[in-house]
PDB file of C-alpha atoms in Angstrom:
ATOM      1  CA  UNK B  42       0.000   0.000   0.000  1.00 51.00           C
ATOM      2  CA  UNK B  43       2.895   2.310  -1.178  1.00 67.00           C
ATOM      3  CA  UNK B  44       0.510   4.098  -3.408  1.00 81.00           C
ATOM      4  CA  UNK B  45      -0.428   7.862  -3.300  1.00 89.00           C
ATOM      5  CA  UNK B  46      -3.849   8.493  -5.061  1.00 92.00           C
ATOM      6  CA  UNK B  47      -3.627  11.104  -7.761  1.00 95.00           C
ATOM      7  CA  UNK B  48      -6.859  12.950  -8.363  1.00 95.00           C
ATOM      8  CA  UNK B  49      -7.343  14.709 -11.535  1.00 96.00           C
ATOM      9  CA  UNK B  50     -10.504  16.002 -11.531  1.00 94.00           C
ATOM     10  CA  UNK B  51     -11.841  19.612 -11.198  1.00 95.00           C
ATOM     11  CA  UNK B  52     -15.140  20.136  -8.513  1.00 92.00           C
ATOM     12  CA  UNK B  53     -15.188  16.272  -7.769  1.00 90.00           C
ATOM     13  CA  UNK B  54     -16.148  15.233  -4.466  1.00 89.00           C
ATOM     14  CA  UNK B  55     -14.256  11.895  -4.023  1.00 91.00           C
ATOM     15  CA  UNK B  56     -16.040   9.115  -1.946  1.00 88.00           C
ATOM     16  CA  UNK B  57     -15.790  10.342   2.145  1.00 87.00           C
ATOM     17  CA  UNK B  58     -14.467  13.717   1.415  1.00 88.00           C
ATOM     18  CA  UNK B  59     -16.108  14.670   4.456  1.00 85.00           C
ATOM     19  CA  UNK B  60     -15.095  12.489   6.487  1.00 87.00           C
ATOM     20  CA  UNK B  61     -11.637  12.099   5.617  1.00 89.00           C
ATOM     21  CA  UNK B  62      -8.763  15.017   4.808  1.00 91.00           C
ATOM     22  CA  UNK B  63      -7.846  13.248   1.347  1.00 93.00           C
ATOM     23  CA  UNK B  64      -5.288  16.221   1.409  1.00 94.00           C
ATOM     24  CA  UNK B  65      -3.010  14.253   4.193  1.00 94.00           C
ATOM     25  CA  UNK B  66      -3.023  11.006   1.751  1.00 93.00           C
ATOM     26  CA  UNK B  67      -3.950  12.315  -1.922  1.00 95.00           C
ATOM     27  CA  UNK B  68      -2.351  14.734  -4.729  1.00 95.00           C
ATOM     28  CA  UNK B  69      -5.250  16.546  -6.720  1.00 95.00           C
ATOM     29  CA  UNK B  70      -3.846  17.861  -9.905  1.00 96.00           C
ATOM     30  CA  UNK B  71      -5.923  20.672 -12.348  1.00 97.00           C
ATOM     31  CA  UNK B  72      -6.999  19.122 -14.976  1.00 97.00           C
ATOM     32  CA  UNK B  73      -5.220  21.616 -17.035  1.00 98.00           C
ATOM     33  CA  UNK B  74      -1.852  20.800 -15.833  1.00 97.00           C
ATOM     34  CA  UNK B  75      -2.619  17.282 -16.773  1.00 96.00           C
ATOM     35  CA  UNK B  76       0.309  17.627 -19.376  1.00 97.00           C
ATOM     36  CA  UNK B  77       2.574  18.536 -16.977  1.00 97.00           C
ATOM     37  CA  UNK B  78       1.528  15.758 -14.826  1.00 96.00           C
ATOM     38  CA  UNK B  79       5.445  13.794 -14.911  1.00 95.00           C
ATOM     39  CA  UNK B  80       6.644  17.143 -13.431  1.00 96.00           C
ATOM     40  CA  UNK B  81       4.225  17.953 -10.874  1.00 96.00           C
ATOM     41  CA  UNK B  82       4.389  14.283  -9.481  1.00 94.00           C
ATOM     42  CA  UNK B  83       8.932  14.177  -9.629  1.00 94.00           C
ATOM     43  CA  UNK B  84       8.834  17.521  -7.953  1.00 96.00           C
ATOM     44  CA  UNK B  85       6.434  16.689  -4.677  1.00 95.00           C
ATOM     45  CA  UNK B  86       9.257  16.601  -1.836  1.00 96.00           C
ATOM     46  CA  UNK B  87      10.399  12.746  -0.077  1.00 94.00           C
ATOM     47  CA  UNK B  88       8.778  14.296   3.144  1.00 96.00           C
ATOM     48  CA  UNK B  89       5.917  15.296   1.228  1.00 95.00           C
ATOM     49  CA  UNK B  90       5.492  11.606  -0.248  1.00 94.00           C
ATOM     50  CA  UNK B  91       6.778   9.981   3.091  1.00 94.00           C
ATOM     51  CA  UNK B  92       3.878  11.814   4.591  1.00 94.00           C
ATOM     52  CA  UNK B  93       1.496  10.685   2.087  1.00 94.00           C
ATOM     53  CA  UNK B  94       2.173   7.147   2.379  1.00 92.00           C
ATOM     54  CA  UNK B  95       2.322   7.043   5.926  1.00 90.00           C
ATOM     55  CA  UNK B  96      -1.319   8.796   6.193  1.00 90.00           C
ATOM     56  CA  UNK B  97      -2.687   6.276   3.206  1.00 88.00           C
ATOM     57  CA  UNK B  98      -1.312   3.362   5.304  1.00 83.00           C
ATOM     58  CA  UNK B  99      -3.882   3.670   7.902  1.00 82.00           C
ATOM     59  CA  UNK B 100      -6.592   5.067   6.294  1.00 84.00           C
ATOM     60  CA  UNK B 101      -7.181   2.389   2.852  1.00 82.00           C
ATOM     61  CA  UNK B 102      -9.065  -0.273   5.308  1.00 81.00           C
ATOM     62  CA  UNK B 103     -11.796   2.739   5.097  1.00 84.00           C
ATOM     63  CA  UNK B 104     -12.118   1.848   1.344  1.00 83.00           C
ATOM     64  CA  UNK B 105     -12.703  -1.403   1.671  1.00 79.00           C
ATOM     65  CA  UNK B 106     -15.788  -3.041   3.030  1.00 75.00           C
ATOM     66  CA  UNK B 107     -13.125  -5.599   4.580  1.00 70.00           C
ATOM     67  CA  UNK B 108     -15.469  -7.519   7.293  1.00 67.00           C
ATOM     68  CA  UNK B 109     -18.207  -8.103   4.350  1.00 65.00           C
ATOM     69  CA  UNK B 110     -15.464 -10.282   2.383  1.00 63.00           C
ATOM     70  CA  UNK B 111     -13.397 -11.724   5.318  1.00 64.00           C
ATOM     71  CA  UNK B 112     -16.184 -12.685   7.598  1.00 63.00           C
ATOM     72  CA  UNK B 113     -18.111 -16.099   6.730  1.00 61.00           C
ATOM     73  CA  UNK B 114     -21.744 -14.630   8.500  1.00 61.00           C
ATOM     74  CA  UNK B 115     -21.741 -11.364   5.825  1.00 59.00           C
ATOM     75  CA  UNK B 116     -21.647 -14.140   3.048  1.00 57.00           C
ATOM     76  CA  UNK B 117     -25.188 -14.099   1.545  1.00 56.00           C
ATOM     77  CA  UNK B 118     -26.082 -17.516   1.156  1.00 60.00           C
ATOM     78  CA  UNK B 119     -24.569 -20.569   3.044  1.00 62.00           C
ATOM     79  CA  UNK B 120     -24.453 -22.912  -0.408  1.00 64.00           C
ATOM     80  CA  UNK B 121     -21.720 -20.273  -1.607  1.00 60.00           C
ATOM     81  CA  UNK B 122     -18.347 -21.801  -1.567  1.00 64.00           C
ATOM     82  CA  UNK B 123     -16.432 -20.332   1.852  1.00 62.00           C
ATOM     83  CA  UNK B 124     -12.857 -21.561   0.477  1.00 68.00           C
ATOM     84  CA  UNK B 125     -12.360 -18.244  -1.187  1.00 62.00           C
ATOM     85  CA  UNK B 126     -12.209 -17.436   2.333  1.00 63.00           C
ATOM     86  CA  UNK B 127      -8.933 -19.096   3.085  1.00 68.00           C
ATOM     87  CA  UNK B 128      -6.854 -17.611   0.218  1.00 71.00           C
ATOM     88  CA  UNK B 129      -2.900 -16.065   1.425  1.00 73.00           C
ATOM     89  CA  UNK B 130      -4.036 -12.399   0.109  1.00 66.00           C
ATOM     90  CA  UNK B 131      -7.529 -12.623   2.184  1.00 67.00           C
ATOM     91  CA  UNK B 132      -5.783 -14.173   5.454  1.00 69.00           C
ATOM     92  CA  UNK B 133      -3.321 -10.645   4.897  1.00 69.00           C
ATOM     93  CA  UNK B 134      -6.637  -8.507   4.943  1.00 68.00           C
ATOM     94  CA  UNK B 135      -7.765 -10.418   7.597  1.00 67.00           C
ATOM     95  CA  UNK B 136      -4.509 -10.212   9.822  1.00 69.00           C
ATOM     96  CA  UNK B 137      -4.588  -6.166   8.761  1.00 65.00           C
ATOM     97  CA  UNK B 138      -8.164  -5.114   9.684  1.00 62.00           C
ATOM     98  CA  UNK B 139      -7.459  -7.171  13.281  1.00 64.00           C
ATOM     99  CA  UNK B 140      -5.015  -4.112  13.920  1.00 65.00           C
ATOM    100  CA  UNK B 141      -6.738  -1.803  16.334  1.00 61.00           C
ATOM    101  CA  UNK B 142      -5.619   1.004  13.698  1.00 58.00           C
ATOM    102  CA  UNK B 143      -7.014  -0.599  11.046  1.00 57.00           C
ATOM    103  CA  UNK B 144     -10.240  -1.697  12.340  1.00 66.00           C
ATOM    104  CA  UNK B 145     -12.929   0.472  11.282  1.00 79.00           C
ATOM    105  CA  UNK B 146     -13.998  -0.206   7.054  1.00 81.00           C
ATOM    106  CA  UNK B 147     -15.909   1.418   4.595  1.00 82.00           C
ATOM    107  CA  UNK B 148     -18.871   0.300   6.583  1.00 82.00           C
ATOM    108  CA  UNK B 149     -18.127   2.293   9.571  1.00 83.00           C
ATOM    109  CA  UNK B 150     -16.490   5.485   7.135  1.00 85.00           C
ATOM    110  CA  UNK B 151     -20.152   5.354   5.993  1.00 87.00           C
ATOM    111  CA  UNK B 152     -21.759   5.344   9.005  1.00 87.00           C
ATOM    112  CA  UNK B 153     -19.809   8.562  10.086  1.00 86.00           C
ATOM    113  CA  UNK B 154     -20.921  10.369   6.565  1.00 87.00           C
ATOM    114  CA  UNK B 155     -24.732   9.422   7.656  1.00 89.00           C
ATOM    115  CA  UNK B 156     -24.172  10.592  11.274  1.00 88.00           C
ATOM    116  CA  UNK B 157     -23.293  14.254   9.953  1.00 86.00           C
ATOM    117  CA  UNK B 158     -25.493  14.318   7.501  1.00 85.00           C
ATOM    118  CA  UNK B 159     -28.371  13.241   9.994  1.00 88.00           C
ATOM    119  CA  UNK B 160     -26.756  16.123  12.596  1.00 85.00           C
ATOM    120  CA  UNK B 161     -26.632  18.853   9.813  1.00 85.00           C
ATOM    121  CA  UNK B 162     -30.096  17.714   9.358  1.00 86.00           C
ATOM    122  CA  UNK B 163     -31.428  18.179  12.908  1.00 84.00           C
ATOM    123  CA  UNK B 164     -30.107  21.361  13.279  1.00 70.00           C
TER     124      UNK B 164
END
């Protein structure tokens, strides 16, 4: 998870913008320097980057609606095959989203954008 998200689009809202500061994990670019994309990306500082992949390293379990695929009872219907279940790259999700820092999903990231929106609402 050494990647740094790269957003290229003007007046997008990106999924859980307001929930999470995309700008500690994500570069947005204008989409009229998209030509000078190569240069924009070599010129962000190691700190800069450093920073980017440390904040993206505990956030991406909030993409992923991790308990859905790793736990058997989510599965929808008890005839489908659990073996998937068992694979080496779903025991390392499962062994990741057991970390205390990783333990909330996209499940609970959308809970929190329904909680403020419900708030905003009462007021």
């Amino acid at each position: 998870h050494g990647c740094i998200p790269v957003i290229v689009m003007d007046g997008v809202l990106m999924p859980f913008e307001g929930e999470l500061n995309y700008s500690s994990f994500a570069l947005r670019v204008k989409e009229v320097d998209v030509a000078k994309l190569d240069a924009i990306l070599r010129a962000v500082p190691l700190e800069q980057r450093v920073a980017f992949r440390e904040a993206m390293s505990k956030l991406w379990p909030r993409f992923v609606y991790a308990q859905a695929i790793l736990d058997e009872d989510y599965l929808p219907r008890p005839e489908l095959p659990r073996t998937a279940l068992r694979t080496p790259q779903l025991q390392r999700l499962q062994t990741t989203v057991a970390e205390p820092r990783h333990s909330a999903d996209a499940l609970d990231t959308l809970m929190m954008a329904l909680h403020r929106r419900i708030k905003s609402r009462i007021r």
